[in-house]
Coordinates of C-alpha atoms and ligand atoms in Angstrom, one line a residue:
M1 CA 127.6 57.5 146.9
A2 CA 124.9 57.5 149.5
A3 CA 121.5 56.9 148.1
S4 CA 119.9 59.5 150.2
K5 CA 122.0 62.5 149.0
S6 CA 121.9 63.7 145.4
P7 CA 125.3 64.8 144.0
T8 CA 125.7 68.3 142.6
P9 CA 125.9 68.8 138.9
R10 CA 129.7 69.0 139.1
E11 CA 129.9 65.9 141.3
A12 CA 127.7 64.0 138.8
F13 CA 129.9 65.1 136.0
E14 CA 133.1 64.0 137.8
L15 CA 131.5 60.6 138.6
L16 CA 130.9 60.1 134.9
L17 CA 134.4 61.3 133.8
A18 CA 136.1 59.0 136.4
G19 CA 134.1 56.0 135.1
N20 CA 135.0 56.8 131.5
Q21 CA 138.7 57.1 132.5
R22 CA 138.6 53.7 134.1
F23 CA 137.0 52.3 131.0
V24 CA 139.6 53.9 128.7
A25 CA 142.4 52.6 130.9
G26 CA 141.0 49.1 130.8
A27 CA 140.6 49.1 134.5
P28 CA 136.8 49.1 135.1
E29 CA 135.4 48.5 138.6
H30 CA 131.9 47.5 137.5
P31 CA 130.3 49.3 140.4
N32 CA 126.7 48.7 141.4
Q33 CA 126.3 45.6 139.3
D34 CA 125.7 43.0 142.0
A35 CA 122.8 41.5 143.9
T36 CA 123.3 43.9 146.9
R37 CA 122.8 46.9 144.6
R38 CA 119.8 45.3 142.9
A39 CA 118.1 44.9 146.3
E40 CA 119.1 48.4 147.5
I41 CA 117.4 50.1 144.6
T42 CA 114.3 47.9 144.2
P43 CA 112.2 50.3 146.3
G44 CA 113.1 53.3 144.1
Q45 CA 115.6 54.7 141.7
R46 CA 117.8 57.7 142.2
P47 CA 120.0 58.0 139.1
F48 CA 122.7 60.7 139.2
A49 CA 122.5 61.6 135.5
V50 CA 120.3 61.4 132.4
L51 CA 122.3 60.1 129.5
F52 CA 120.8 60.9 126.1
G53 CA 122.9 59.4 123.5
C54 CA 123.1 57.9 120.0
S55 CA 121.7 54.4 119.8
D56 CA 124.9 53.1 118.2
S57 CA 125.7 49.7 119.6
R58 CA 129.2 50.7 120.4
L59 CA 128.0 53.4 122.9
A60 CA 126.6 51.1 125.6
A61 CA 126.1 53.7 128.4
E62 CA 126.8 51.8 131.6
I63 CA 129.9 50.1 130.0
I64 CA 131.7 53.2 128.6
F65 CA 131.1 55.1 131.9
D66 CA 131.7 52.1 134.1
R67 CA 128.5 52.4 136.1
G68 CA 125.8 50.0 137.1
L69 CA 122.2 49.6 138.1
G70 CA 120.3 52.7 139.2
D71 CA 123.1 55.1 138.1
L72 CA 122.0 56.4 134.8
F73 CA 118.6 57.2 133.3
V74 CA 119.3 56.4 129.7
V75 CA 117.5 57.7 126.6
R76 CA 118.9 56.8 123.2
T77 CA 117.8 57.5 119.6
A78 CA 119.7 57.1 116.4
G79 CA 121.8 60.3 116.0
H80 CA 120.5 61.5 119.3
V81 CA 117.6 63.2 117.5
V82 CA 115.0 64.9 119.6
G83 CA 111.2 64.3 119.6
A84 CA 108.4 64.6 122.1
E85 CA 109.1 61.3 123.8
V86 CA 112.8 62.1 124.2
L87 CA 111.9 65.5 125.8
G88 CA 109.4 63.9 128.1
S89 CA 111.8 61.2 129.1
I90 CA 114.6 63.6 129.9
E91 CA 112.2 65.9 131.8
Y92 CA 111.1 62.9 133.8
G93 CA 114.7 62.1 134.7
V94 CA 115.4 65.7 135.8
D95 CA 112.1 66.8 137.2
V96 CA 110.7 63.7 138.8
L97 CA 113.8 61.6 139.5
G98 CA 115.9 64.7 140.4
C99 CA 118.9 64.0 138.2
P100 CA 121.4 67.0 138.5
L101 CA 123.0 66.3 135.1
V102 CA 121.9 65.7 131.5
V103 CA 124.5 64.4 129.1
V104 CA 124.2 64.4 125.3
L105 CA 126.4 61.7 124.0
G106 CA 127.5 61.7 120.3
H107 CA 130.4 60.0 118.6
D108 CA 132.7 59.9 115.6
S109 CA 131.6 57.9 112.6
C110 CA 128.0 58.4 113.5
G111 CA 125.8 56.9 110.8
A112 CA 123.0 59.4 111.2
V113 CA 125.4 62.3 110.8
S114 CA 127.1 60.6 107.8
A115 CA 123.6 60.0 106.2
A116 CA 122.6 63.6 106.7
C117 CA 125.9 64.7 105.0
A118 CA 125.3 62.3 102.2
A119 CA 121.7 63.4 101.7
L120 CA 122.9 67.0 101.4
E121 CA 125.5 65.9 98.8
D122 CA 123.4 63.8 96.6
G123 CA 119.9 65.1 97.4
L124 CA 118.7 61.6 98.1
S125 CA 116.8 60.9 101.3
P126 CA 116.6 57.5 103.0
R127 CA 113.2 55.8 102.9
G128 CA 110.8 55.2 105.7
Y129 CA 111.3 56.7 109.1
V130 CA 115.0 56.7 108.7
R131 CA 114.4 59.8 106.7
D132 CA 112.9 61.4 109.8
V133 CA 116.1 60.8 111.7
V134 CA 118.3 62.1 109.0
E135 CA 116.2 65.2 108.5
R136 CA 116.6 66.1 112.2
V137 CA 120.4 65.9 111.9
T138 CA 120.5 68.0 108.7
S139 CA 120.1 71.4 110.5
S140 CA 123.2 70.7 112.5
V141 CA 125.2 69.8 109.4
L142 CA 124.1 73.0 107.7
A143 CA 125.0 75.1 110.8
A144 CA 128.4 73.5 110.9
R145 CA 129.0 74.2 107.2
A146 CA 127.8 77.8 107.5
A147 CA 130.4 78.3 110.2
G148 CA 133.1 76.7 108.0
R149 CA 133.3 73.5 110.1
V150 CA 133.5 70.8 107.4
E151 CA 135.6 68.1 109.0
A152 CA 133.7 65.1 110.2
D153 CA 134.7 65.6 113.9
Q154 CA 133.7 69.2 113.7
I155 CA 130.2 68.3 112.3
V156 CA 129.7 65.8 115.0
A157 CA 130.7 68.3 117.7
E158 CA 128.3 70.8 116.1
H159 CA 125.5 68.3 116.2
I160 CA 126.1 67.6 119.9
R161 CA 126.1 71.3 120.8
H162 CA 123.0 71.8 118.7
T163 CA 121.2 69.0 120.5
V164 CA 122.1 70.4 123.9
D165 CA 120.8 73.8 122.9
L166 CA 117.7 72.3 121.3
L167 CA 116.8 70.5 124.5
L168 CA 117.2 73.8 126.5
D169 CA 115.2 75.7 123.9
R170 CA 112.3 73.2 123.7
S171 CA 112.1 72.2 127.4
R172 CA 111.0 74.9 129.9
V173 CA 111.6 72.4 132.7
L174 CA 115.2 71.9 131.7
A175 CA 115.8 75.6 131.1
E176 CA 114.4 76.4 134.6
R177 CA 116.5 73.7 136.3
V178 CA 119.7 74.8 134.6
G179 CA 118.9 78.4 135.1
A180 CA 118.5 77.8 138.8
G181 CA 121.7 75.9 139.1
E182 CA 119.9 72.7 140.1
A183 CA 121.0 70.9 137.0
A184 CA 123.6 71.2 134.2
M185 CA 123.9 69.9 130.7
V186 CA 127.0 68.7 129.0
G187 CA 127.7 67.4 125.5
L188 CA 130.2 64.7 125.1
S189 CA 131.8 63.4 121.9
Y190 CA 132.8 59.7 122.2
R191 CA 135.7 58.3 120.2
L192 CA 135.1 54.8 119.1
A193 CA 138.7 53.8 118.8
D194 CA 140.0 54.7 122.3
G195 CA 136.7 54.9 124.3
S196 CA 137.2 58.4 125.5
A197 CA 134.4 61.0 125.9
Q198 CA 135.5 64.6 125.0
L199 CA 133.7 67.6 126.2
A200 CA 131.9 69.4 123.4
A201 CA 129.5 71.7 125.2
A202 CA 128.6 72.7 128.8
R203 CA 125.6 74.6 130.0
G204 CA 125.2 75.5 133.7
L205 CA 128.6 74.0 134.5
D206 CA 131.9 75.9 134.6
V207 CA 134.0 73.6 132.6
T208 CA 135.9 74.3 129.4
A209 CA 134.9 72.7 126.2
N210 CA 138.0 71.4 124.5
A211 CA 136.4 70.6 121.2
A212 CA 137.5 72.6 118.2
S213 CA 135.0 75.4 117.6
Ligands
ZN301 ZN1 125.5 57.6 116.0

């Protein structure tokens, strides 16, 4: 990809999917991880996607999408919960760096989602600021239950969709960019066992979500 030309939202999405497919197949190319790339992007970064994902150590962004330096603007929090710093960081990636795609990356067996489910079951909240994380996942769990989606994978998918819509709802910058067709958002659900990222939501991009809904 030429550094001078930004990809379209669809091209950015296809770049990510292709990298994930290489990772799943056990045939990574490790692009943009050498000294040449390091020198090329020293004057300035031009990442093609903002990746906002769960902090889980098994979701290392550049590894699971087989990318390298300067490719992804990465923001991660436990359970991909959203606060002001997250919104500001994502807006920076889109509005200042010109990323045409924002990805929300969740996954199965997410500890934050499990903790939110457990808190609703037994009424006990975790202590400290972990409670803050869990509380921000709870509304997604409640929405999933209200819609009759009670399986773990369904709750994860609901939380991913909720997060995509929450970002669009909170951020005027994102909503404007997506509305103008300059950027798109997708929600991906990562499967720990096989390394694949399944589409859970898409906004501003004509692709079909294959998650159960
Ligand atoms: Zn997680």
